[in-house]
CSV table of C-alpha atoms in Angstrom, one decimal:
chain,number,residue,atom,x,y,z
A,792,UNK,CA,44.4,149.4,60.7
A,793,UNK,CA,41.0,149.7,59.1
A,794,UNK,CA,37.6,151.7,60.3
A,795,UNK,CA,36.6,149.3,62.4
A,796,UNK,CA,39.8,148.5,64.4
A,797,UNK,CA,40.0,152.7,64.9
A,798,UNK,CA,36.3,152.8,65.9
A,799,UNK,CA,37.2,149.4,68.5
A,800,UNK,CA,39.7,152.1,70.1
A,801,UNK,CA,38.6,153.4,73.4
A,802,UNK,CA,38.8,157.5,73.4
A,803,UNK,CA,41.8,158.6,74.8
A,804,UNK,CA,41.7,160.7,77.7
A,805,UNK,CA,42.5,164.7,78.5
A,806,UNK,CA,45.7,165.6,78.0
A,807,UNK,CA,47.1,162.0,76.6
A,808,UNK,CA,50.1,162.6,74.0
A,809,UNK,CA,49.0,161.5,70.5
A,810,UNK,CA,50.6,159.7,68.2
A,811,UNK,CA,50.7,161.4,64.9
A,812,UNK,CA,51.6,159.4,61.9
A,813,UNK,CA,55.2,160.6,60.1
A,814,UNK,CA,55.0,162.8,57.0
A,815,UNK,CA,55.5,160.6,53.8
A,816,UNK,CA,58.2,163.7,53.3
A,817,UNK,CA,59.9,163.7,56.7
A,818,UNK,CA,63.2,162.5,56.7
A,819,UNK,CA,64.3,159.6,59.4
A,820,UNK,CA,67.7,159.9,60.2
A,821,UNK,CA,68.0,156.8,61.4
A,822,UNK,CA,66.8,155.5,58.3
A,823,UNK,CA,69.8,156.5,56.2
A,824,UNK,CA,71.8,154.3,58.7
A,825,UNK,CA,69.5,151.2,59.7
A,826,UNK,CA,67.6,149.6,57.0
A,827,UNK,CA,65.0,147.0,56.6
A,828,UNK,CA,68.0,144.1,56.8
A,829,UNK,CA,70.0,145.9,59.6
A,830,UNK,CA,72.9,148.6,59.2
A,831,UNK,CA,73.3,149.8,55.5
A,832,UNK,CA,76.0,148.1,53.6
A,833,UNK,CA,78.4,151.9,53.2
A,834,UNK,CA,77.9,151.9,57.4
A,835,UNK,CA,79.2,148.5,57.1
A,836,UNK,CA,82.1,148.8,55.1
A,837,UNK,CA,83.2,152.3,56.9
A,838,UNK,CA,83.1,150.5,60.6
A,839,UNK,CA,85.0,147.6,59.4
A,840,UNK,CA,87.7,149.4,58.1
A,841,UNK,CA,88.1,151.5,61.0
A,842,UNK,CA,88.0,148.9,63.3
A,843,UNK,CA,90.9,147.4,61.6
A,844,UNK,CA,93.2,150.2,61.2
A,845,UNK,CA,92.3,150.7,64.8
A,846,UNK,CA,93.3,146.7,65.7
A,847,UNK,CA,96.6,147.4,63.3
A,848,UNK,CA,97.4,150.0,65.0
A,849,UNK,CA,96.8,148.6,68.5
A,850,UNK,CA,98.7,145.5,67.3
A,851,UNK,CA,101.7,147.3,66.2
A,852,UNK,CA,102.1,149.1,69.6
A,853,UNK,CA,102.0,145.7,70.9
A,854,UNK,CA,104.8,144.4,68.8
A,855,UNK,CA,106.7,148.0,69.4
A,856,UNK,CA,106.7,147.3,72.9
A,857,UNK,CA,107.1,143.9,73.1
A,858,UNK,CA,110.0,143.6,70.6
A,859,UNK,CA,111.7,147.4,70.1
A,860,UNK,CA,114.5,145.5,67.7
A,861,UNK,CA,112.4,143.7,65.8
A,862,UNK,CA,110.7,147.5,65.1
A,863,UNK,CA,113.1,149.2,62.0
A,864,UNK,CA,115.4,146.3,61.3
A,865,UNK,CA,116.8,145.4,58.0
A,866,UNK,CA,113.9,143.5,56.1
A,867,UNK,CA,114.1,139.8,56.3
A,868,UNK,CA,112.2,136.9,55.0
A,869,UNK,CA,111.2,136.4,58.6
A,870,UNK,CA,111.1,140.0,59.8
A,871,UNK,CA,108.6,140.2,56.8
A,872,UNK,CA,106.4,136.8,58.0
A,873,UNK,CA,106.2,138.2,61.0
A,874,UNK,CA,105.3,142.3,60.1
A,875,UNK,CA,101.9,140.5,57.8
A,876,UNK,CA,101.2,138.7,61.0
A,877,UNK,CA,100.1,142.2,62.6
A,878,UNK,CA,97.0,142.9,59.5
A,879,UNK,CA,95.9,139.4,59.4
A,880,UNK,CA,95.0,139.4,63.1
A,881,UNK,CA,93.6,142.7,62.7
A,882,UNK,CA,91.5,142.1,60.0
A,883,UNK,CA,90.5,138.6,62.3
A,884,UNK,CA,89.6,140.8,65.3
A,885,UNK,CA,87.5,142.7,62.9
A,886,UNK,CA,85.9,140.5,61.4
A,887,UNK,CA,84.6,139.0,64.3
A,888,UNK,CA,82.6,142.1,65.9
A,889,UNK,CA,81.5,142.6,62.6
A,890,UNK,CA,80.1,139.3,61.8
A,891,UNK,CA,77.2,139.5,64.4
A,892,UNK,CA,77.0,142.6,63.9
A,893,UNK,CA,75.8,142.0,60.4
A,894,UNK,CA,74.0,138.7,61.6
A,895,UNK,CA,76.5,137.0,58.9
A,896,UNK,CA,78.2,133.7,58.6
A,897,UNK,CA,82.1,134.2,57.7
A,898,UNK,CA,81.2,131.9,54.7
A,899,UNK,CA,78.8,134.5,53.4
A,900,UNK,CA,81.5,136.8,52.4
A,901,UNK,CA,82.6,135.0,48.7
A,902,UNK,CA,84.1,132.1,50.8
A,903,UNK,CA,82.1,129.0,50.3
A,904,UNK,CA,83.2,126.9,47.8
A,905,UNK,CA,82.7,123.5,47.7
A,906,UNK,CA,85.8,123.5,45.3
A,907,UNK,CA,87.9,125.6,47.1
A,908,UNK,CA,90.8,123.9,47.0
A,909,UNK,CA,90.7,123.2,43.2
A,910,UNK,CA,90.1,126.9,42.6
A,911,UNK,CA,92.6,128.2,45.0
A,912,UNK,CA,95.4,125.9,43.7
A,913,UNK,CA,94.7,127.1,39.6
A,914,UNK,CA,94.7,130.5,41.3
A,915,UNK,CA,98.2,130.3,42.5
A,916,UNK,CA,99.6,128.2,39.0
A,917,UNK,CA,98.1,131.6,36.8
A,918,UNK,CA,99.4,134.1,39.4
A,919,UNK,CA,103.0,132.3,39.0
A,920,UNK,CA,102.6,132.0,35.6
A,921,UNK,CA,101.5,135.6,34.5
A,922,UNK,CA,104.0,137.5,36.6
A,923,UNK,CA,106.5,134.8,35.3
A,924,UNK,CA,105.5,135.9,31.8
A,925,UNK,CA,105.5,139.0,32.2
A,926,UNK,CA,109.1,139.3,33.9
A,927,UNK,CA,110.5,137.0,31.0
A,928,UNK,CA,108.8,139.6,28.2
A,929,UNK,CA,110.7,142.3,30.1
A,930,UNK,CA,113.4,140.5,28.9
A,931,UNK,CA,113.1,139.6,25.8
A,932,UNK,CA,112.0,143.3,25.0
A,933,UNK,CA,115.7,144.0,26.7
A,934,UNK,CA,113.7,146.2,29.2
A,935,UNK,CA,114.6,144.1,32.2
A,936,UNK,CA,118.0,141.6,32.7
A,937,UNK,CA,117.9,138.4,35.3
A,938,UNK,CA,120.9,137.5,37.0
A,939,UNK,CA,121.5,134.6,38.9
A,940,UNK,CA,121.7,135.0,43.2
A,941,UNK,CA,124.5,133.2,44.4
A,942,UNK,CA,122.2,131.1,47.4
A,943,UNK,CA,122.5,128.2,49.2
A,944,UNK,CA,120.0,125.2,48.1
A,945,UNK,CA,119.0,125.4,52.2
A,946,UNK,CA,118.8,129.1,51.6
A,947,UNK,CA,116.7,128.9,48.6
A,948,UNK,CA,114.0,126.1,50.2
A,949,UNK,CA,114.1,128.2,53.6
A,950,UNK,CA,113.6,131.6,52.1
A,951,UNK,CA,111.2,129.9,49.7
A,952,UNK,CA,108.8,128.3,52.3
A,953,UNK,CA,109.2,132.0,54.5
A,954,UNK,CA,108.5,134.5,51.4
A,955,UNK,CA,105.2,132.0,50.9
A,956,UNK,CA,103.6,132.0,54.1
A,957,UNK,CA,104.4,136.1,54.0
A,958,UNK,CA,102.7,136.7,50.3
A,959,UNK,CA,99.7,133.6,51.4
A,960,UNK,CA,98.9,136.2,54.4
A,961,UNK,CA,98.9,139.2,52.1
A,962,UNK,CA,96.8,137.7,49.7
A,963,UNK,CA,94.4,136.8,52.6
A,964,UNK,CA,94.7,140.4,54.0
A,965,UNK,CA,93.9,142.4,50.9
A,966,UNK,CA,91.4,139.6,49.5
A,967,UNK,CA,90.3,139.8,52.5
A,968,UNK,CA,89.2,142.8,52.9
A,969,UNK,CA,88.4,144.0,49.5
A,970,UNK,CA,87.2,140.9,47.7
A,971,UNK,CA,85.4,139.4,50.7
A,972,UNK,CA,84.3,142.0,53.6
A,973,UNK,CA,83.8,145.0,50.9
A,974,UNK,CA,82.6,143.2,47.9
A,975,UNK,CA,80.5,140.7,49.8
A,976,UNK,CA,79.0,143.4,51.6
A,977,UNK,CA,78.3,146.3,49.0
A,978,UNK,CA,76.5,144.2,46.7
A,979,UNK,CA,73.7,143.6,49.0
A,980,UNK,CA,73.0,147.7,48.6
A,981,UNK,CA,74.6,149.7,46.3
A,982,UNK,CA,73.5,151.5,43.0
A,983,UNK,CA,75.1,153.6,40.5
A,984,UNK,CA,74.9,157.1,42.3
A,985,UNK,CA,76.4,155.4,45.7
A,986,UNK,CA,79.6,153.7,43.6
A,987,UNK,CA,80.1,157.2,41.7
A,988,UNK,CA,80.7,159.1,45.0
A,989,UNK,CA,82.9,156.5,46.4
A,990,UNK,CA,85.0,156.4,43.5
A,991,UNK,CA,84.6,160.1,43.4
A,992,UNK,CA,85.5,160.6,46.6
A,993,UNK,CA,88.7,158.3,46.3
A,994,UNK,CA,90.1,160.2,43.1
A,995,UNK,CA,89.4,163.3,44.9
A,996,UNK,CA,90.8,162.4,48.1
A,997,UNK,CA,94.3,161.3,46.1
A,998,UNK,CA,94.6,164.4,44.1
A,999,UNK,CA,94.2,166.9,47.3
A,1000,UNK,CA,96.5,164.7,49.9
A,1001,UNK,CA,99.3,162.3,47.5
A,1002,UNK,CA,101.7,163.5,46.3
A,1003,UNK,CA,103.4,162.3,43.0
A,1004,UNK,CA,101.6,161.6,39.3
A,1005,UNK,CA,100.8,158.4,40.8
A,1006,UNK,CA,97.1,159.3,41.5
A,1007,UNK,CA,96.4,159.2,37.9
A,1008,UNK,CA,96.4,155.8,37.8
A,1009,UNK,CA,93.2,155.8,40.3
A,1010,UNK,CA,91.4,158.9,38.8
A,1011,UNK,CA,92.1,156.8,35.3
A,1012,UNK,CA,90.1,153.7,36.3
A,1013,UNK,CA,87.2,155.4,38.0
A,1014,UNK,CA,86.3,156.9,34.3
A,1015,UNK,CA,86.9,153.9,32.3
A,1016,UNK,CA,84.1,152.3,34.8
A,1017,UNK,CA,81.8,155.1,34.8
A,1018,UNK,CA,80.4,154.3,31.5
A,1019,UNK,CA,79.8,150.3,31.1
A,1020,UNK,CA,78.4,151.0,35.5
A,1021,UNK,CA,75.8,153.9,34.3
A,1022,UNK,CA,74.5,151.9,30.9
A,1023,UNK,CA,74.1,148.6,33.7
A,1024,UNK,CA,72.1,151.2,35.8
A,1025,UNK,CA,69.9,152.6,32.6
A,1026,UNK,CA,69.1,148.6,31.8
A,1027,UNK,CA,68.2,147.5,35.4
A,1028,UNK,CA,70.9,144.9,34.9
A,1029,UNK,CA,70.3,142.3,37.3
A,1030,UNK,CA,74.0,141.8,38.4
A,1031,UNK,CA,74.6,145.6,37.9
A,1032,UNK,CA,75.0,145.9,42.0
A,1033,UNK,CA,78.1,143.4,41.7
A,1034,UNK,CA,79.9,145.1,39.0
A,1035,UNK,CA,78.8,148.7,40.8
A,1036,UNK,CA,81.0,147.1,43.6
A,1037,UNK,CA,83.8,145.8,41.7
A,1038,UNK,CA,84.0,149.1,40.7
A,1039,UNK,CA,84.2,150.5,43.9
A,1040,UNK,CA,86.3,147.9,45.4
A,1041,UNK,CA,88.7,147.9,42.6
A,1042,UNK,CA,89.1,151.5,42.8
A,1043,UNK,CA,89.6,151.3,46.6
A,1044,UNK,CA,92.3,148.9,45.9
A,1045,UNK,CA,94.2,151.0,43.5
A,1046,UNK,CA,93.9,154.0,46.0
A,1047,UNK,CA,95.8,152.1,48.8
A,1048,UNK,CA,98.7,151.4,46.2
A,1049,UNK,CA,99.3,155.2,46.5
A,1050,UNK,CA,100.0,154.7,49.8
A,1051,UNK,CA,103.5,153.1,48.4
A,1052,UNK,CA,106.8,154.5,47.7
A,1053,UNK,CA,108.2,154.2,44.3
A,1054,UNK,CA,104.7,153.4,42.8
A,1055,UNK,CA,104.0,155.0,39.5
A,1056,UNK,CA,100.7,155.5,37.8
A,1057,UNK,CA,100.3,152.6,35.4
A,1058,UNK,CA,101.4,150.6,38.7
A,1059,UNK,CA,98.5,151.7,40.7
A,1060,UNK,CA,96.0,151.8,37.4
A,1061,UNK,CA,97.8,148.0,37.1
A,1062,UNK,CA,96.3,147.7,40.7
A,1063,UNK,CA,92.9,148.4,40.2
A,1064,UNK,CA,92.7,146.4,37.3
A,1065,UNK,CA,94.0,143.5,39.0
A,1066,UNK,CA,92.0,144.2,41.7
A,1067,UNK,CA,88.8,143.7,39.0
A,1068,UNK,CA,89.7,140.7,37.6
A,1069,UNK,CA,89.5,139.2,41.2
A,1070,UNK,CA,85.9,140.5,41.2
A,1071,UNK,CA,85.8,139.0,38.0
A,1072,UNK,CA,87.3,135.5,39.9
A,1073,UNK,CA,84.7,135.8,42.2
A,1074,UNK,CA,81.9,135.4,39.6
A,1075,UNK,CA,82.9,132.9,37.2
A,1076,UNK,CA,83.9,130.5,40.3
A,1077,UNK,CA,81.5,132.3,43.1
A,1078,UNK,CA,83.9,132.5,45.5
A,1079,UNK,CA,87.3,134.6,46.3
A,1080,UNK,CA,90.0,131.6,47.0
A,1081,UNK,CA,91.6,132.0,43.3
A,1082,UNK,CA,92.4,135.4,44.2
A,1083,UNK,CA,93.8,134.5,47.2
A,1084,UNK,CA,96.0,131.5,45.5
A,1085,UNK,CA,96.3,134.4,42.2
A,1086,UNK,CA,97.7,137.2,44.6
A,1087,UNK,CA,100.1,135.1,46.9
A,1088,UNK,CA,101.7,133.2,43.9
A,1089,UNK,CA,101.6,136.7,42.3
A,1090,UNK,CA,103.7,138.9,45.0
A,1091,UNK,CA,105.7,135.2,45.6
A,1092,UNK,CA,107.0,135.0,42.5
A,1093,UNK,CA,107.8,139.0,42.0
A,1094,UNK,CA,109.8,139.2,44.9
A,1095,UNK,CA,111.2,135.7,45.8
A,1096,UNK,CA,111.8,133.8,42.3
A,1097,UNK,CA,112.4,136.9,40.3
A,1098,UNK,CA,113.6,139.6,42.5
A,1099,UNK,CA,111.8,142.4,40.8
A,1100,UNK,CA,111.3,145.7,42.7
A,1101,UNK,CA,107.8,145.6,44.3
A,1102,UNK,CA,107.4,149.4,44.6
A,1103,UNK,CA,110.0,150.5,44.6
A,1104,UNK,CA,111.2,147.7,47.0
A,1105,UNK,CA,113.3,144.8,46.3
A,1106,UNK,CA,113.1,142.4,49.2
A,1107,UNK,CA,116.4,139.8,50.3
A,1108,UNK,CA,116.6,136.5,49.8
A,1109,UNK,CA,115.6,135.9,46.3
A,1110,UNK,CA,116.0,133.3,43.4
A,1111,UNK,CA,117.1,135.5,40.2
A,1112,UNK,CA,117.8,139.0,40.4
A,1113,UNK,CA,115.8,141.2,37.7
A,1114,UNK,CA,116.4,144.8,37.2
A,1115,UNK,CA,115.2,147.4,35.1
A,1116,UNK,CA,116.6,148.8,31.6
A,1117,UNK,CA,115.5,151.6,29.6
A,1118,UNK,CA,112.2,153.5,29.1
A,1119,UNK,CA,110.3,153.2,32.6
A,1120,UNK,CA,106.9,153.2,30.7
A,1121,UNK,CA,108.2,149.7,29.3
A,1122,UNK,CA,110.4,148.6,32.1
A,1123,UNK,CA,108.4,150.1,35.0
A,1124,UNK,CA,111.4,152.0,36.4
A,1125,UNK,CA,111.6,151.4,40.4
A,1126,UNK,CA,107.8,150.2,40.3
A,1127,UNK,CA,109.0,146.8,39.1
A,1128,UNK,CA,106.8,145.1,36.4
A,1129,UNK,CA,103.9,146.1,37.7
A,1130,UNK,CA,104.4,149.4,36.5
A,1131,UNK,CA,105.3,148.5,32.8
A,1132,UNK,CA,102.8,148.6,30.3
A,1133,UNK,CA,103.3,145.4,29.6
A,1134,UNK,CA,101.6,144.5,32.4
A,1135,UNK,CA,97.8,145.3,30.6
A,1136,UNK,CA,97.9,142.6,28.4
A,1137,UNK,CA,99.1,140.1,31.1
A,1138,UNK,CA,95.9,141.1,33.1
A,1139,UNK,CA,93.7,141.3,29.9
A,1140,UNK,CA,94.7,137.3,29.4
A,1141,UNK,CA,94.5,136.4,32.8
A,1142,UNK,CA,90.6,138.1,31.9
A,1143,UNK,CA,90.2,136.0,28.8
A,1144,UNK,CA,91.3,132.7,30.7
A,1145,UNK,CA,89.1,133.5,33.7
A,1146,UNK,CA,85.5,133.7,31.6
A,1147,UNK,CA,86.8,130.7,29.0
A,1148,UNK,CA,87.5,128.4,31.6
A,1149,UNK,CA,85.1,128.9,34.5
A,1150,UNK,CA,82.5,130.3,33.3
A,1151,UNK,CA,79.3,127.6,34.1
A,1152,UNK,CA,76.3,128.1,34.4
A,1153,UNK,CA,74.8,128.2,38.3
A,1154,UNK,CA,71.8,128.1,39.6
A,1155,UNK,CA,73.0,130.7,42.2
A,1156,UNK,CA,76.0,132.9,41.7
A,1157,UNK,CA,76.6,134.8,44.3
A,1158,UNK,CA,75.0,134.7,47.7
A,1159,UNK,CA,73.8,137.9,48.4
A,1160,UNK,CA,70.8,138.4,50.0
A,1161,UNK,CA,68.7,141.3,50.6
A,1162,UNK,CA,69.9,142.9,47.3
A,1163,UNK,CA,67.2,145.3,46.9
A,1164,UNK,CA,68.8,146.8,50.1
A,1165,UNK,CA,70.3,150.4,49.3
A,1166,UNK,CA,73.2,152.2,51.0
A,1167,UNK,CA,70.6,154.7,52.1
A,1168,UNK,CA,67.3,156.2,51.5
């Protein structure tokens, strides 16, 4: 309002509250919360993750009383199929008060693709083929041996179509959530500072309330991304909010690992890193459906063809039976491959192969408007 629209203004009468303007210093509360483009991405990410350990929690107490034998019987291809069921929905139910809540489209979250298909399908051939590579230098290294499972052919298609419809709704699950929901919405507002207390707050969460030397792994990745994260926040990078997020994310996703029995800390470090080369997926082909196809093939092939320990868990109903030999660093012990250290390199190539082959140039990356948005003021 200029001079003359306050002059216009008719005088206001005795006793009539004024309206004084805020103090450029005054702190909104409300502000740290709501934004210019609606709730803050961190508000975003907290409520959906609550809301689906709520929904997982309601669904399980559904199953529970629905099914009471089905609830701590022997693991079973099916039993398993039917267990994943419980997330996915969860994370469904979620996702769909959170989606008008952020005024989104589910597409927006690092799903479209108009090649998804052709992406998801490469995804699942390098996720068979790297854990396929790694199990077999187990073996040559005579820190693993493979054994053949006496199975049926009937047995072997049946338990092969069940283990895959279980490991396709993990990958969705964990992609999911991580890759698509908390990637998708981070990068529209996050900096450095924001991403160091998350990952900060993960590492420090681990070390007060797991037990087990496991938590290294975690604490281990969040340094090794604190360096390359601060020098993209000295340069004003402009894609430093996504990899401030795949930091985050990635870091997020080893933490859950500790959740696991049997899990060492080069399994949950292996974790994380995996974890960041499906951030890494996400940018080279702009969406997440070769880390869904990457993940299920991954976990298919670990527990169904080659029978490793997933872990600390080996499942029934497998292909080959693989168990470990010798020094756990190298073999991974009762983590399975994933907690060998063989297991860097695999992710290091599955890196290299990501960037040689689908790396393009794009007119638009990633879709992520409002990215001058910031978790808070």
């Amino acid at each position: 309002m200029d001079v003359r629209d306050r002059q216009s203004d008719p005088p206001a009468l005795p006793g009539t509250p004024q309206n004084t303007p805020a103090s450029p210093n005054s702190f909104d509360v409300s502000s740290a919360i709501v934004g210019p483009h609606g709730i803050r991405a961190g508000w975003l990410v907290l409520l959906f993750y609550c809301l689906f350990r709520l929904f997982v929690y309601i669904l399980s107490a559904i199953v529970y009383a629905a099914a009471p034998d089905l609830v701590g019987s022997e693991v079973s291809p099916l039993t398993a199929l039917l267990s994943e069921l419980v997330p996915f929905f969860a994370m469904i139910a979620a996702g769909a008060i959170m989606l008008p809540v952020a005024q989104r489209r589910l597409a927006d979250y690092n799903l479209r693709d108009t090649r998804a298909v052709r992406h998801f399908v490469g995804g699942t051939a390098i996720g068979l083929v790297s854990l396929s590579a790694l199990v077999g230098s187990l073996e040559l290294g005579g820190w693993a041996h493979i054994g053949r499972e006496s199975l049926s052919l009937s047995r072997i298609l049946t338990y092969a179509g069940l283990w895959a419809l279980t490991f396709l709704l993990v990958g969705c699950v964990e992609e999911g959530v991580f890759r698509c929901y908390a990637q998708a919405t981070l990068v529209r507002g996050i900096n450095f500072w924001w991403a160091l207390a998350m990952v900060s707050g993960l590492c420090l969460y681990a070390r007060m309330f797991v037990s087990g030397d496991c938590t290294w792994g975690v604490c281990a990745f969040a340094a090794l991304g604190i360096l390359p994260c601060f020098l993209l926040h000295l340069k004003s990078a402009e894609n430093s909010r996504f990899w401030q997020a795949a930091w985050a994310t990635s870091t997020g996703f080893g933490f859950v690992h500790t959740l696991n029995h049997g899990e060492n800390w080069i399994g949950i470090f292996a974790a994380a890193f995996i974890g960041f080369a499906f951030c890494v997926s996400i940018k080279v082909t702009g969406s997440a459906w070769w880390a869904i196809g990457c993940h299920a093939a991954w976990d298919w092939a670990e527990t169904y063809l080659w029978g490793t320990a997933d872990s600390g868990f080996v499942a029934p109903g497998h292909v080959f039976g693989t168990s470990p030999s010798g020094n756990p660093l190298w073999s991974g012990g009762t983590d399975g491959p994933e907690g060998s250290l063989l297991i860097i390199p695999i992710v290091l190539l599955m890196l290299a192969w990501l960037v040689v082959i689908y790396r393009r140039p794009r007119p638009a990356e990633i879709s992520a408007p409002a990215a001058t948005e910031q978790l808070a003021s």
